Short mmCIF file of C-alpha atoms and ligand atoms in Angstrom, two decimals:
data_model
loop_
_atom_site.label_atom_id
_atom_site.label_comp_id
_atom_site.label_asym_id
_atom_site.label_seq_id
_atom_site.Cartn_x
_atom_site.Cartn_y
_atom_site.Cartn_z
CA MET S 366 125.22 41.60 142.46
CA SER S 367 126.51 42.47 139.01
CA ASP S 368 129.58 44.73 139.13
CA PHE S 369 132.73 45.75 137.26
CA LEU S 370 136.44 45.61 138.11
CA THR S 371 139.47 46.76 136.14
CA ILE S 372 142.06 43.98 135.93
CA GLN S 373 145.33 44.57 134.08
CA GLY S 374 143.82 47.62 132.44
CA ARG S 375 140.70 45.82 131.25
CA VAL S 376 137.22 46.24 132.67
CA HIS S 377 135.74 42.90 133.74
CA HIS S 378 132.09 42.17 134.43
CA PHE S 379 131.30 39.84 137.31
CA ASP S 380 128.50 38.87 139.64
CA LEU S 381 129.10 37.99 143.31
CA ARG S 382 126.37 36.37 145.42
CA PRO S 383 127.74 36.46 148.98
CA GLY S 384 127.05 33.58 151.36
CA THR S 385 128.15 32.09 154.65
CA ALA S 386 129.39 28.64 153.53
CA ARG S 387 133.06 27.81 154.13
CA VAL S 388 134.03 27.18 150.50
CA PRO S 389 133.02 29.61 147.74
CA ILE S 390 132.33 28.46 144.19
CA VAL S 391 133.53 30.19 141.04
CA PHE S 392 132.17 29.48 137.55
CA VAL S 393 134.12 29.97 134.31
CA ASN S 394 132.26 30.12 131.02
CA SER S 395 133.04 28.71 127.57
CA LEU S 396 133.93 30.22 124.20
CA GLY S 397 131.13 32.42 122.83
CA THR S 398 129.08 32.51 126.05
CA ASP S 399 128.67 34.79 129.05
CA LEU S 400 127.97 34.29 132.75
CA ARG S 401 124.24 33.64 132.16
CA ILE S 402 124.94 30.03 131.16
CA TRP S 403 125.29 29.20 134.90
CA ASP S 404 121.96 30.71 136.03
CA ARG S 405 120.05 27.42 136.36
CA VAL S 406 122.92 25.65 138.10
CA ILE S 407 123.24 28.46 140.63
CA ALA S 408 119.47 28.46 141.25
CA ALA S 409 119.77 24.79 142.27
CA LEU S 410 122.67 25.32 144.70
CA PRO S 411 122.27 26.05 148.44
CA ALA S 412 121.47 29.72 149.11
CA GLU S 413 124.28 29.98 151.69
CA TRP S 414 127.01 29.32 149.11
CA THR S 415 129.11 32.28 147.97
CA VAL S 416 128.98 32.25 144.16
CA LEU S 417 131.15 34.18 141.69
CA THR S 418 130.45 34.27 137.96
CA TYR S 419 132.17 36.53 135.45
CA ASP S 420 132.61 37.26 131.77
CA LYS S 421 136.11 36.40 130.65
CA SER S 422 138.03 39.02 128.66
CA GLY S 423 136.39 39.82 125.31
CA HIS S 424 133.08 38.15 126.23
CA GLY S 425 129.81 39.46 127.63
CA LEU S 426 130.40 42.88 129.17
CA SER S 427 134.14 42.37 129.75
CA GLN S 428 136.74 44.23 127.77
CA GLY S 429 138.98 42.27 125.39
CA GLY S 430 142.77 42.12 125.49
CA ALA S 431 143.78 38.82 127.15
CA ARG S 432 145.71 36.62 124.74
CA THR S 433 147.05 33.48 126.45
CA MET S 434 145.50 30.85 128.72
CA GLU S 435 147.85 32.08 131.47
CA GLU S 436 146.50 35.64 131.05
CA PHE S 437 142.90 34.42 131.25
CA ALA S 438 143.85 32.51 134.41
CA SER S 439 145.62 35.49 135.96
CA ASP S 440 142.55 37.69 135.23
CA LEU S 441 140.50 35.17 137.22
CA ALA S 442 143.08 35.08 140.03
CA ALA S 443 142.94 38.89 140.31
CA LEU S 444 139.13 38.86 140.34
CA MET S 445 139.08 36.21 143.08
CA GLU S 446 141.66 38.09 145.15
CA ALA S 447 139.72 41.35 144.78
CA ASN S 448 136.67 39.56 146.17
CA SER S 449 138.65 37.81 148.95
CA LEU S 450 137.89 34.36 147.53
CA GLU S 451 140.53 31.76 148.37
CA GLY S 452 140.31 27.99 148.62
CA ALA S 453 137.36 27.94 146.21
CA MET S 454 135.71 25.21 144.19
CA VAL S 455 136.28 26.29 140.58
CA CYS S 456 133.90 24.92 137.97
CA GLY S 457 134.70 25.60 134.33
CA VAL S 458 133.15 24.43 131.09
CA SER S 459 135.17 23.89 127.90
CA VAL S 460 137.77 26.70 127.65
CA GLY S 461 136.51 27.70 131.10
CA GLY S 462 137.77 24.29 132.26
CA MET S 463 141.15 25.03 130.68
CA ILE S 464 141.29 28.37 132.52
CA ALA S 465 140.38 26.51 135.73
CA GLN S 466 143.22 23.99 135.16
CA ALA S 467 145.71 26.80 134.46
CA LEU S 468 144.54 28.64 137.60
CA ALA S 469 144.83 25.54 139.80
CA ALA S 470 148.33 24.86 138.42
CA SER S 471 149.59 28.40 139.04
CA ARG S 472 147.59 29.42 142.14
CA SER S 473 146.82 26.35 144.24
CA ASP S 474 146.05 28.70 147.18
CA LEU S 475 142.94 29.90 145.35
CA VAL S 476 141.63 26.46 144.35
CA ALA S 477 140.45 23.81 146.81
CA GLY S 478 138.72 21.68 144.20
CA LEU S 479 137.79 21.54 140.53
CA VAL S 480 134.77 20.60 138.46
CA LEU S 481 135.97 20.30 134.86
CA CYS S 482 133.01 20.09 132.49
CA ASN S 483 133.40 19.10 128.84
CA THR S 484 137.00 20.18 128.65
CA ALA S 485 140.50 18.81 128.23
CA HIS S 486 144.17 19.57 128.71
CA ARG S 487 144.26 20.24 124.96
CA ILE S 488 141.13 20.94 122.86
CA GLY S 489 141.24 20.38 119.10
CA THR S 490 144.40 20.77 117.04
CA PRO S 491 146.32 23.94 116.16
CA GLU S 492 145.18 23.41 112.55
CA SER S 493 141.50 23.17 113.51
CA TRP S 494 141.74 26.46 115.44
CA GLU S 495 143.62 28.12 112.57
CA GLU S 496 140.78 27.03 110.27
CA ARG S 497 138.21 28.48 112.66
CA ILE S 498 140.10 31.78 112.90
CA ALA S 499 140.39 31.96 109.09
CA ALA S 500 136.64 31.30 108.76
CA LEU S 501 135.91 34.01 111.35
CA ASP S 502 138.00 36.48 109.40
CA THR S 503 136.29 35.54 106.14
CA THR S 504 132.65 35.09 107.09
CA GLY S 505 132.22 36.36 110.66
CA LEU S 506 130.58 34.58 113.58
CA GLU S 507 126.94 34.89 112.50
CA ALA S 508 127.56 32.74 109.40
CA MET S 509 129.23 30.06 111.57
CA ALA S 510 126.69 30.06 114.38
CA ASP S 511 124.42 27.22 113.18
CA GLY S 512 127.35 24.80 112.89
CA ILE S 513 128.67 25.76 116.33
CA ILE S 514 125.24 25.38 117.94
CA GLU S 515 125.05 21.82 116.55
CA ARG S 516 128.28 21.05 118.38
CA TRP S 517 127.03 22.69 121.59
CA PHE S 518 123.60 21.11 122.01
CA SER S 519 122.33 17.55 121.75
CA PRO S 520 119.67 16.79 119.09
CA THR S 521 117.19 16.18 121.93
CA PHE S 522 117.80 19.61 123.47
CA ARG S 523 117.54 21.36 120.11
CA ARG S 524 114.25 19.56 119.37
CA ASP S 525 112.69 20.11 122.81
CA HIS S 526 114.00 23.64 123.48
CA PRO S 527 113.88 25.61 120.21
CA GLN S 528 113.54 28.98 121.98
CA ALA S 529 116.50 28.39 124.28
CA THR S 530 118.52 27.11 121.31
CA ALA S 531 117.70 30.32 119.39
CA GLY S 532 118.48 32.46 122.44
CA TYR S 533 121.90 30.90 123.03
CA ARG S 534 122.60 31.19 119.31
CA MET S 535 122.10 34.96 119.74
CA MET S 536 124.46 34.96 122.73
CA LEU S 537 127.07 33.28 120.54
CA ALA S 538 126.57 35.46 117.46
CA ARG S 539 126.71 38.66 119.54
CA THR S 540 130.09 37.79 121.08
CA PRO S 541 132.61 40.47 120.02
CA LEU S 542 134.59 39.03 117.10
CA ALA S 543 137.96 40.12 118.54
CA GLY S 544 137.16 38.52 121.90
CA TYR S 545 136.03 35.26 120.32
CA ARG S 546 139.07 35.23 118.02
CA ALA S 547 141.47 35.82 120.94
CA VAL S 548 140.05 32.86 122.86
CA CYS S 549 140.36 30.62 119.76
CA ALA S 550 144.04 31.61 119.51
CA ALA S 551 144.58 30.97 123.23
CA ILE S 552 143.08 27.47 122.90
CA ARG S 553 145.19 26.84 119.77
CA ASP S 554 148.35 27.67 121.71
CA ALA S 555 147.50 25.95 125.02
CA ASP S 556 148.76 22.53 125.96
CA LEU S 557 148.09 21.99 129.66
CA THR S 558 149.23 18.36 129.75
CA GLU S 559 152.25 18.92 132.00
CA ALA S 560 150.58 21.46 134.29
CA THR S 561 147.43 19.39 134.66
CA GLN S 562 149.14 16.15 135.54
CA ARG S 563 150.70 17.90 138.53
CA LEU S 564 147.29 18.88 139.98
CA THR S 565 146.53 17.41 143.38
CA CYS S 566 143.15 18.90 144.33
CA PRO S 567 139.91 16.86 144.35
CA THR S 568 138.55 17.03 140.80
CA LEU S 569 135.38 15.88 139.09
CA CYS S 570 135.45 15.61 135.29
CA VAL S 571 132.04 15.75 133.57
CA ALA S 572 131.32 14.68 129.98
CA GLY S 573 128.22 14.34 127.79
CA THR S 574 127.50 11.51 125.37
CA ASP S 575 126.31 14.00 122.72
CA ASP S 576 129.23 16.42 123.05
CA ARG S 577 130.74 16.90 119.60
CA ALA S 578 133.37 19.44 120.74
CA THR S 579 134.99 17.56 123.65
CA PRO S 580 133.73 13.95 123.38
CA PRO S 581 133.62 11.65 126.44
CA ASP S 582 136.86 9.84 125.51
CA LEU S 583 138.76 13.13 125.61
CA VAL S 584 137.28 14.18 128.96
CA GLN S 585 138.04 10.72 130.35
CA ALA S 586 141.66 11.08 129.16
CA LEU S 587 141.79 14.37 131.09
CA SER S 588 140.51 12.62 134.22
CA GLN S 589 143.18 9.94 133.85
CA LEU S 590 145.89 12.62 133.85
CA ILE S 591 144.87 13.83 137.33
CA PRO S 592 145.43 11.26 140.09
CA THR S 593 142.73 12.87 142.27
CA ALA S 594 140.04 13.03 139.56
CA GLY S 595 136.78 11.17 139.09
CA PHE S 596 134.79 10.97 135.88
CA THR S 597 131.10 10.98 135.06
CA CYS S 598 129.26 11.09 131.73
CA TYR S 599 125.72 12.41 131.21
CA ASP S 600 123.51 10.55 128.72
CA ASN S 601 121.94 12.55 125.89
CA VAL S 602 123.70 15.77 126.93
CA GLY S 603 125.93 17.87 124.70
CA HIS S 604 128.76 20.32 125.35
CA LEU S 605 127.06 22.57 127.91
CA PRO S 606 125.68 20.56 130.85
CA CYS S 607 125.07 23.83 132.72
CA ILE S 608 122.29 24.48 130.18
CA GLU S 609 121.12 20.96 129.30
CA ALA S 610 121.41 19.29 132.72
CA PRO S 611 121.66 22.06 135.36
CA ASP S 612 119.98 20.13 138.18
CA ARG S 613 122.17 17.06 137.71
CA LEU S 614 125.29 19.21 137.51
CA ALA S 615 124.27 21.12 140.66
CA ARG S 616 123.75 17.78 142.49
CA ASP S 617 127.15 16.50 141.37
CA ILE S 618 128.81 19.77 142.40
CA GLN S 619 127.23 19.50 145.87
CA THR S 620 128.38 15.89 146.29
CA HIS S 621 131.87 16.87 145.18
CA MET S 622 131.88 19.89 147.51
CA ALA S 623 130.74 17.72 150.46
CA ALA S 624 133.72 15.41 149.93
CA LEU S 625 136.28 18.23 150.18
CA PRO S 626 138.61 17.75 153.18
O1 LIG V 1575 132.63 26.26 120.00
C1 LIG V 1575 132.95 25.09 120.13
O2 LIG V 1575 133.31 24.39 119.20
C2 LIG V 1575 132.97 24.49 121.49
C3 LIG V 1575 134.05 25.01 122.32
C4 LIG V 1575 135.38 24.74 122.23
C5 LIG V 1575 136.08 25.46 123.28
C6 LIG V 1575 134.97 26.12 123.96
O3 LIG V 1575 135.02 26.82 124.97
O4 LIG V 1575 133.80 25.84 123.34
#
């Protein structure tokens, strides 16, 4: 059920679907999206799984204010603790995958396994994020939305799903500017290389051949940093497999979950 919790003085929006399975799963969304991007994945998962989704600070219905990747990770830790979720599978996409890595590095008690979709230990360059922040300040998000959507979705998805493409474009363009800007700055400043190479939990890294934001080579490099990680790449899928390939992602999550010790 959708609910709200104040964490470090900021109201956070989350949705908890309680279940009886041993290991809960927690989903972490990307820049410019909210918890709805996971709906089709969750619909394809077993009904007995406990599932937590949430809007990170400054996105969806959550209040802004977090600044660093560590703060975004500690928001998630507090939300999991408040819901008595420990030893969870944490599945994050893009910056959500960075938050998941930072959480696993700092709070291994909360994380039994990881699914890292279309993410990396370092995304882009500080200069590229500075350019994006400058463009945001000059033109705003609406003017940048078409270019961002082309990085998010494969040409096939955009051709075959024009309504969904338009809908997710609205989700992006309606993201509060300050919240979007803060996440860009957190990505600019985050280098998780050292923290991530110390991870020891079972990890699945997922890439898409048509991902123009975190291409397969980058996601594969992430998987090679983590001794316990596997790697898979989805054909004709872009940056958001939770939207373009929800059934395949749900299957891979279940296989990964089943292999947990
Ligand atoms: O908006 C993009 O370019 C894609 C992206 C980078 C980090 C993230 O979360 O999304």
